CSV table of C-alpha atoms and ligand atoms in Angstrom, one decimal:
chain,number,residue,atom,x,y,z
A,96,UNK,CA,-85.2,-23.4,-17.7
A,97,UNK,CA,-85.3,-21.9,-21.3
A,98,UNK,CA,-82.4,-22.5,-23.6
A,99,UNK,CA,-79.7,-19.8,-23.8
A,100,UNK,CA,-79.5,-17.8,-27.0
A,101,UNK,CA,-76.5,-17.6,-29.3
A,102,UNK,CA,-75.7,-15.1,-32.0
A,103,UNK,CA,-73.1,-16.2,-34.5
A,104,UNK,CA,-71.0,-13.7,-36.6
A,105,UNK,CA,-69.5,-15.0,-39.8
A,106,UNK,CA,-67.7,-13.7,-42.9
A,107,UNK,CA,-67.5,-16.7,-45.1
A,108,UNK,CA,-68.2,-20.4,-45.7
A,109,UNK,CA,-69.5,-21.1,-42.2
A,110,UNK,CA,-68.4,-24.7,-41.7
A,111,UNK,CA,-67.9,-23.9,-38.0
A,112,UNK,CA,-71.4,-22.3,-38.0
A,113,UNK,CA,-72.7,-25.6,-39.5
A,114,UNK,CA,-71.1,-27.6,-36.7
A,115,UNK,CA,-72.8,-25.3,-34.2
A,116,UNK,CA,-76.2,-25.5,-36.0
A,117,UNK,CA,-76.0,-29.3,-36.1
A,118,UNK,CA,-75.1,-29.5,-32.4
A,119,UNK,CA,-77.9,-27.2,-31.5
A,120,UNK,CA,-80.3,-29.4,-33.5
A,121,UNK,CA,-79.0,-32.6,-31.9
A,122,UNK,CA,-77.4,-33.6,-35.3
A,123,UNK,CA,-73.7,-33.0,-34.8
A,124,UNK,CA,-71.6,-35.6,-36.7
A,125,UNK,CA,-69.7,-36.6,-33.6
A,126,UNK,CA,-72.8,-36.4,-31.4
A,127,UNK,CA,-71.7,-33.3,-29.5
A,128,UNK,CA,-74.6,-31.5,-27.8
A,129,UNK,CA,-75.3,-27.8,-27.7
A,130,UNK,CA,-78.2,-27.0,-25.4
A,131,UNK,CA,-78.9,-23.6,-26.8
A,132,UNK,CA,-80.7,-21.9,-29.6
A,133,UNK,CA,-78.9,-20.2,-32.4
A,134,UNK,CA,-81.0,-17.0,-32.5
A,135,UNK,CA,-79.4,-15.4,-35.5
A,136,UNK,CA,-76.4,-15.4,-37.8
A,137,UNK,CA,-74.9,-12.1,-38.9
A,138,UNK,CA,-72.4,-11.7,-41.8
A,139,UNK,CA,-70.5,-8.6,-42.7
A,140,UNK,CA,-70.3,-10.0,-46.3
A,141,UNK,CA,-73.6,-10.2,-48.0
A,142,UNK,CA,-72.7,-13.2,-50.2
A,143,UNK,CA,-71.2,-15.4,-47.4
A,144,UNK,CA,-72.3,-19.0,-47.9
A,145,UNK,CA,-72.8,-19.3,-44.1
A,146,UNK,CA,-76.0,-17.1,-44.5
A,147,UNK,CA,-77.5,-19.9,-46.7
A,148,UNK,CA,-76.5,-22.5,-44.1
A,149,UNK,CA,-78.4,-20.4,-41.5
A,150,UNK,CA,-81.5,-20.1,-43.7
A,151,UNK,CA,-81.4,-23.8,-44.5
A,152,UNK,CA,-81.5,-24.5,-40.7
A,153,UNK,CA,-84.5,-22.1,-40.3
A,154,UNK,CA,-82.3,-19.5,-38.5
A,155,UNK,CA,-82.5,-15.8,-39.1
A,156,UNK,CA,-79.7,-14.7,-41.5
A,157,UNK,CA,-78.7,-11.1,-41.4
A,158,UNK,CA,-76.3,-9.3,-43.7
A,159,UNK,CA,-74.6,-6.1,-42.3
A,160,UNK,CA,-72.3,-5.0,-45.1
A,161,UNK,CA,-69.3,-3.3,-43.5
A,162,UNK,CA,-68.5,-1.5,-46.8
A,163,UNK,CA,-71.7,0.6,-46.3
A,164,UNK,CA,-70.3,2.2,-43.1
A,165,UNK,CA,-68.0,5.2,-42.9
A,166,UNK,CA,-65.7,3.7,-40.3
A,167,UNK,CA,-65.2,0.8,-37.8
A,168,UNK,CA,-67.0,2.6,-35.0
A,169,UNK,CA,-70.3,3.1,-36.9
A,170,UNK,CA,-70.2,-0.5,-38.2
A,171,UNK,CA,-69.6,-1.8,-34.6
A,172,UNK,CA,-72.4,0.4,-33.2
A,173,UNK,CA,-74.8,-1.1,-35.8
A,174,UNK,CA,-73.6,-4.5,-35.0
A,175,UNK,CA,-74.1,-4.2,-31.3
A,176,UNK,CA,-77.6,-2.9,-31.9
A,177,UNK,CA,-78.3,-5.9,-34.0
A,178,UNK,CA,-76.9,-8.4,-31.5
A,179,UNK,CA,-78.8,-6.7,-28.6
A,180,UNK,CA,-82.1,-7.3,-30.5
A,181,UNK,CA,-81.6,-11.0,-30.1
A,182,UNK,CA,-80.8,-10.8,-26.3
A,183,UNK,CA,-77.8,-13.0,-26.9
A,184,UNK,CA,-76.3,-14.9,-23.9
A,185,UNK,CA,-73.3,-15.8,-26.0
A,186,UNK,CA,-71.8,-14.3,-29.2
A,187,UNK,CA,-69.7,-16.6,-31.3
A,188,UNK,CA,-67.2,-15.4,-33.9
A,189,UNK,CA,-67.0,-18.2,-36.4
A,190,UNK,CA,-64.7,-17.0,-39.2
A,191,UNK,CA,-65.7,-13.4,-38.6
A,192,UNK,CA,-62.9,-11.4,-40.4
A,193,UNK,CA,-63.3,-7.9,-39.0
A,194,UNK,CA,-61.3,-6.3,-36.2
A,195,UNK,CA,-63.7,-5.2,-33.5
A,196,UNK,CA,-63.5,-2.0,-31.5
A,197,UNK,CA,-64.5,-1.4,-27.8
A,198,UNK,CA,-67.9,-0.1,-29.0
A,199,UNK,CA,-68.7,-3.8,-29.6
A,200,UNK,CA,-66.2,-5.5,-27.3
A,201,UNK,CA,-66.8,-3.8,-24.0
A,202,UNK,CA,-70.6,-4.6,-23.6
A,203,UNK,CA,-69.9,-8.3,-24.5
A,204,UNK,CA,-66.9,-8.9,-22.4
A,205,UNK,CA,-67.0,-12.4,-21.0
A,206,UNK,CA,-69.8,-13.3,-23.4
A,207,UNK,CA,-67.9,-13.8,-26.6
A,208,UNK,CA,-65.9,-16.7,-28.0
A,209,UNK,CA,-63.7,-16.9,-31.1
A,210,UNK,CA,-61.9,-19.7,-32.8
A,211,UNK,CA,-58.4,-19.1,-34.1
A,212,UNK,CA,-56.6,-21.6,-36.4
A,213,UNK,CA,-53.4,-21.9,-34.4
A,214,UNK,CA,-52.1,-23.2,-31.1
A,215,UNK,CA,-52.3,-19.8,-29.3
A,216,UNK,CA,-50.3,-17.9,-28.3
A,217,UNK,CA,-48.5,-18.9,-31.5
A,218,UNK,CA,-49.5,-17.2,-34.7
A,219,UNK,CA,-52.1,-14.6,-33.9
A,220,UNK,CA,-53.3,-12.9,-37.1
A,221,UNK,CA,-53.5,-14.3,-40.6
A,222,UNK,CA,-51.8,-17.1,-42.6
A,223,UNK,CA,-51.4,-19.3,-39.6
A,224,UNK,CA,-51.1,-22.6,-41.5
A,225,UNK,CA,-48.3,-21.4,-43.8
A,226,UNK,CA,-46.5,-19.8,-40.9
A,227,UNK,CA,-46.6,-23.1,-39.0
A,228,UNK,CA,-45.2,-24.9,-42.1
A,229,UNK,CA,-42.5,-22.3,-42.6
A,230,UNK,CA,-41.4,-22.6,-39.0
A,231,UNK,CA,-41.0,-26.3,-39.3
A,232,UNK,CA,-43.6,-27.0,-36.6
A,233,UNK,CA,-44.4,-30.7,-36.1
A,234,UNK,CA,-47.7,-29.8,-34.5
A,235,UNK,CA,-50.4,-27.2,-35.3
A,236,UNK,CA,-54.0,-26.7,-34.4
A,237,UNK,CA,-56.8,-24.4,-33.3
A,238,UNK,CA,-57.8,-22.7,-30.2
A,239,UNK,CA,-61.1,-21.4,-28.8
A,240,UNK,CA,-60.7,-18.3,-26.7
A,241,UNK,CA,-62.6,-15.5,-25.0
A,242,UNK,CA,-62.6,-12.3,-27.0
A,243,UNK,CA,-60.9,-9.3,-25.4
A,244,UNK,CA,-59.4,-6.1,-26.9
A,245,UNK,CA,-56.2,-8.0,-27.7
A,246,UNK,CA,-56.5,-9.5,-31.1
A,247,UNK,CA,-56.5,-13.3,-30.8
A,248,UNK,CA,-55.1,-12.7,-27.3
A,249,UNK,CA,-58.0,-13.3,-24.9
A,250,UNK,CA,-57.9,-16.2,-22.4
A,251,UNK,CA,-57.8,-19.5,-24.1
A,252,UNK,CA,-60.5,-22.2,-23.4
A,253,UNK,CA,-59.6,-25.3,-25.4
A,254,UNK,CA,-57.2,-26.2,-28.1
A,255,UNK,CA,-56.9,-29.2,-30.4
A,256,UNK,CA,-53.7,-30.3,-32.1
A,257,UNK,CA,-52.9,-32.1,-35.4
A,258,UNK,CA,-49.6,-33.2,-36.8
A,259,UNK,CA,-48.0,-31.2,-39.6
A,260,UNK,CA,-47.1,-33.8,-42.3
A,261,UNK,CA,-44.1,-33.7,-44.5
A,262,UNK,CA,-45.9,-32.8,-47.7
A,263,UNK,CA,-48.6,-30.6,-46.2
A,264,UNK,CA,-49.6,-27.4,-48.0
A,265,UNK,CA,-51.4,-24.6,-46.2
A,266,UNK,CA,-54.6,-26.1,-47.7
A,267,UNK,CA,-54.2,-29.7,-46.6
A,268,UNK,CA,-53.1,-28.6,-43.1
A,269,UNK,CA,-56.1,-26.1,-42.9
A,270,UNK,CA,-58.5,-29.0,-43.7
A,271,UNK,CA,-57.1,-31.2,-40.9
A,272,UNK,CA,-57.3,-28.3,-38.4
A,273,UNK,CA,-60.8,-27.5,-39.5
A,274,UNK,CA,-62.0,-31.0,-38.6
A,275,UNK,CA,-60.9,-30.3,-35.1
A,276,UNK,CA,-62.4,-26.9,-35.0
A,277,UNK,CA,-65.8,-28.5,-35.6
A,278,UNK,CA,-65.3,-30.5,-32.4
A,279,UNK,CA,-63.9,-27.9,-30.0
A,280,UNK,CA,-66.2,-25.0,-30.9
A,281,UNK,CA,-69.5,-26.8,-30.0
A,282,UNK,CA,-67.7,-28.2,-26.9
A,283,UNK,CA,-66.6,-24.8,-25.6
A,284,UNK,CA,-70.1,-23.3,-26.4
A,285,UNK,CA,-71.7,-26.1,-24.5
A,286,UNK,CA,-69.5,-25.4,-21.5
A,287,UNK,CA,-70.5,-21.8,-21.6
A,288,UNK,CA,-74.2,-22.2,-22.0
A,289,UNK,CA,-74.2,-24.8,-19.2
A,290,UNK,CA,-72.5,-22.2,-16.9
A,291,UNK,CA,-69.4,-24.3,-16.5
A,292,UNK,CA,-67.2,-21.8,-18.4
A,293,UNK,CA,-66.8,-18.2,-17.2
A,294,UNK,CA,-64.3,-15.4,-17.7
A,295,UNK,CA,-63.2,-14.0,-14.4
A,296,UNK,CA,-60.5,-11.5,-13.3
A,297,UNK,CA,-58.1,-14.5,-13.1
A,298,UNK,CA,-58.8,-15.7,-16.7
A,299,UNK,CA,-61.0,-18.5,-18.2
A,300,UNK,CA,-62.3,-20.8,-15.6
A,301,UNK,CA,-64.0,-24.2,-16.2
A,302,UNK,CA,-65.9,-25.7,-13.3
A,303,UNK,CA,-64.2,-23.2,-11.0
A,304,UNK,CA,-60.7,-24.1,-12.1
A,305,UNK,CA,-58.4,-21.6,-13.8
A,306,UNK,CA,-57.5,-23.0,-17.2
A,307,UNK,CA,-53.8,-23.2,-18.4
A,308,UNK,CA,-52.6,-20.4,-20.7
A,309,UNK,CA,-53.2,-22.4,-23.9
A,310,UNK,CA,-56.6,-23.7,-22.7
A,311,UNK,CA,-57.6,-27.3,-22.0
A,312,UNK,CA,-56.0,-29.8,-24.6
A,313,UNK,CA,-58.8,-31.5,-26.5
A,314,UNK,CA,-58.5,-35.3,-26.4
A,315,UNK,CA,-60.9,-37.1,-28.8
A,316,UNK,CA,-60.9,-40.2,-26.6
A,317,UNK,CA,-61.9,-38.5,-23.4
A,318,UNK,CA,-65.3,-37.5,-22.1
A,319,UNK,CA,-65.4,-33.7,-21.7
B,523,GRF,C1,-61.6,-21.1,-39.6
B,523,GRF,O1,-60.3,-21.6,-40.0
B,523,GRF,C2,-61.4,-20.3,-38.3
B,523,GRF,O2,-60.5,-20.8,-37.4
B,523,GRF,C3,-61.0,-19.0,-38.8
B,523,GRF,O3,-61.7,-18.8,-39.9
B,523,GRF,C4,-62.1,-20.0,-40.5
B,523,GRF,C5,-63.5,-20.1,-40.7
B,523,GRF,O4,-64.0,-21.2,-41.5
B,523,GRF,N1,-61.3,-18.0,-37.7
B,523,GRF,P1,-65.5,-21.5,-41.6
B,523,GRF,O5,-66.1,-20.2,-42.3
B,523,GRF,O6,-66.1,-21.8,-40.3
B,523,GRF,O7,-65.6,-22.6,-42.6
């Protein structure tokens, strides 16, 4: 069977994209596999460093500058056209900082994953690390979830937690969370492309079992 095809959308540095590229090439730092091809990377910001990461990996890098469009709908219409050209089985939002409309969301329902830097349902939206510190949380993390029309609110797949340390700034905490993101994103993508993970009317299901509301808790020690 041929490998499934993934299109990754980014807006910035693309360290999560790098983890996916590495996994797809059999070179992930923690040895995680991703039995799929990254067919293209699309950025809404022309100068996103992630585009260079894509080119370095020999992957098509496309810039679709949202400032060149009149409104969200026309941008989303162009984006869905672009994604369709690559016949993507899975679309991954890896630090893609645009709110998407149904023009893009509806045709890709059940085929799109996002990573959010918090333990959802806590802290949807921006500034998650500072909000966790301000709230005095002892634990923070990241969650991979299916994308639906509810911002950061689609069914969760997997989350990884890190401790919040006494002297943490938003930056030090973000760095600790990012290291976990680079593990759980390839893991969730691999579940999807191996047909273990699906979105049903009940929610996110892994191997036919409905996942808990925050998703599976990632445990570095355990085989997934
Ligand atoms: C990550 O923190 C991710 O959770 C959020 O945006 C950031 C992207 O980082 N959605 P990078 O571009 O993958 O380095």
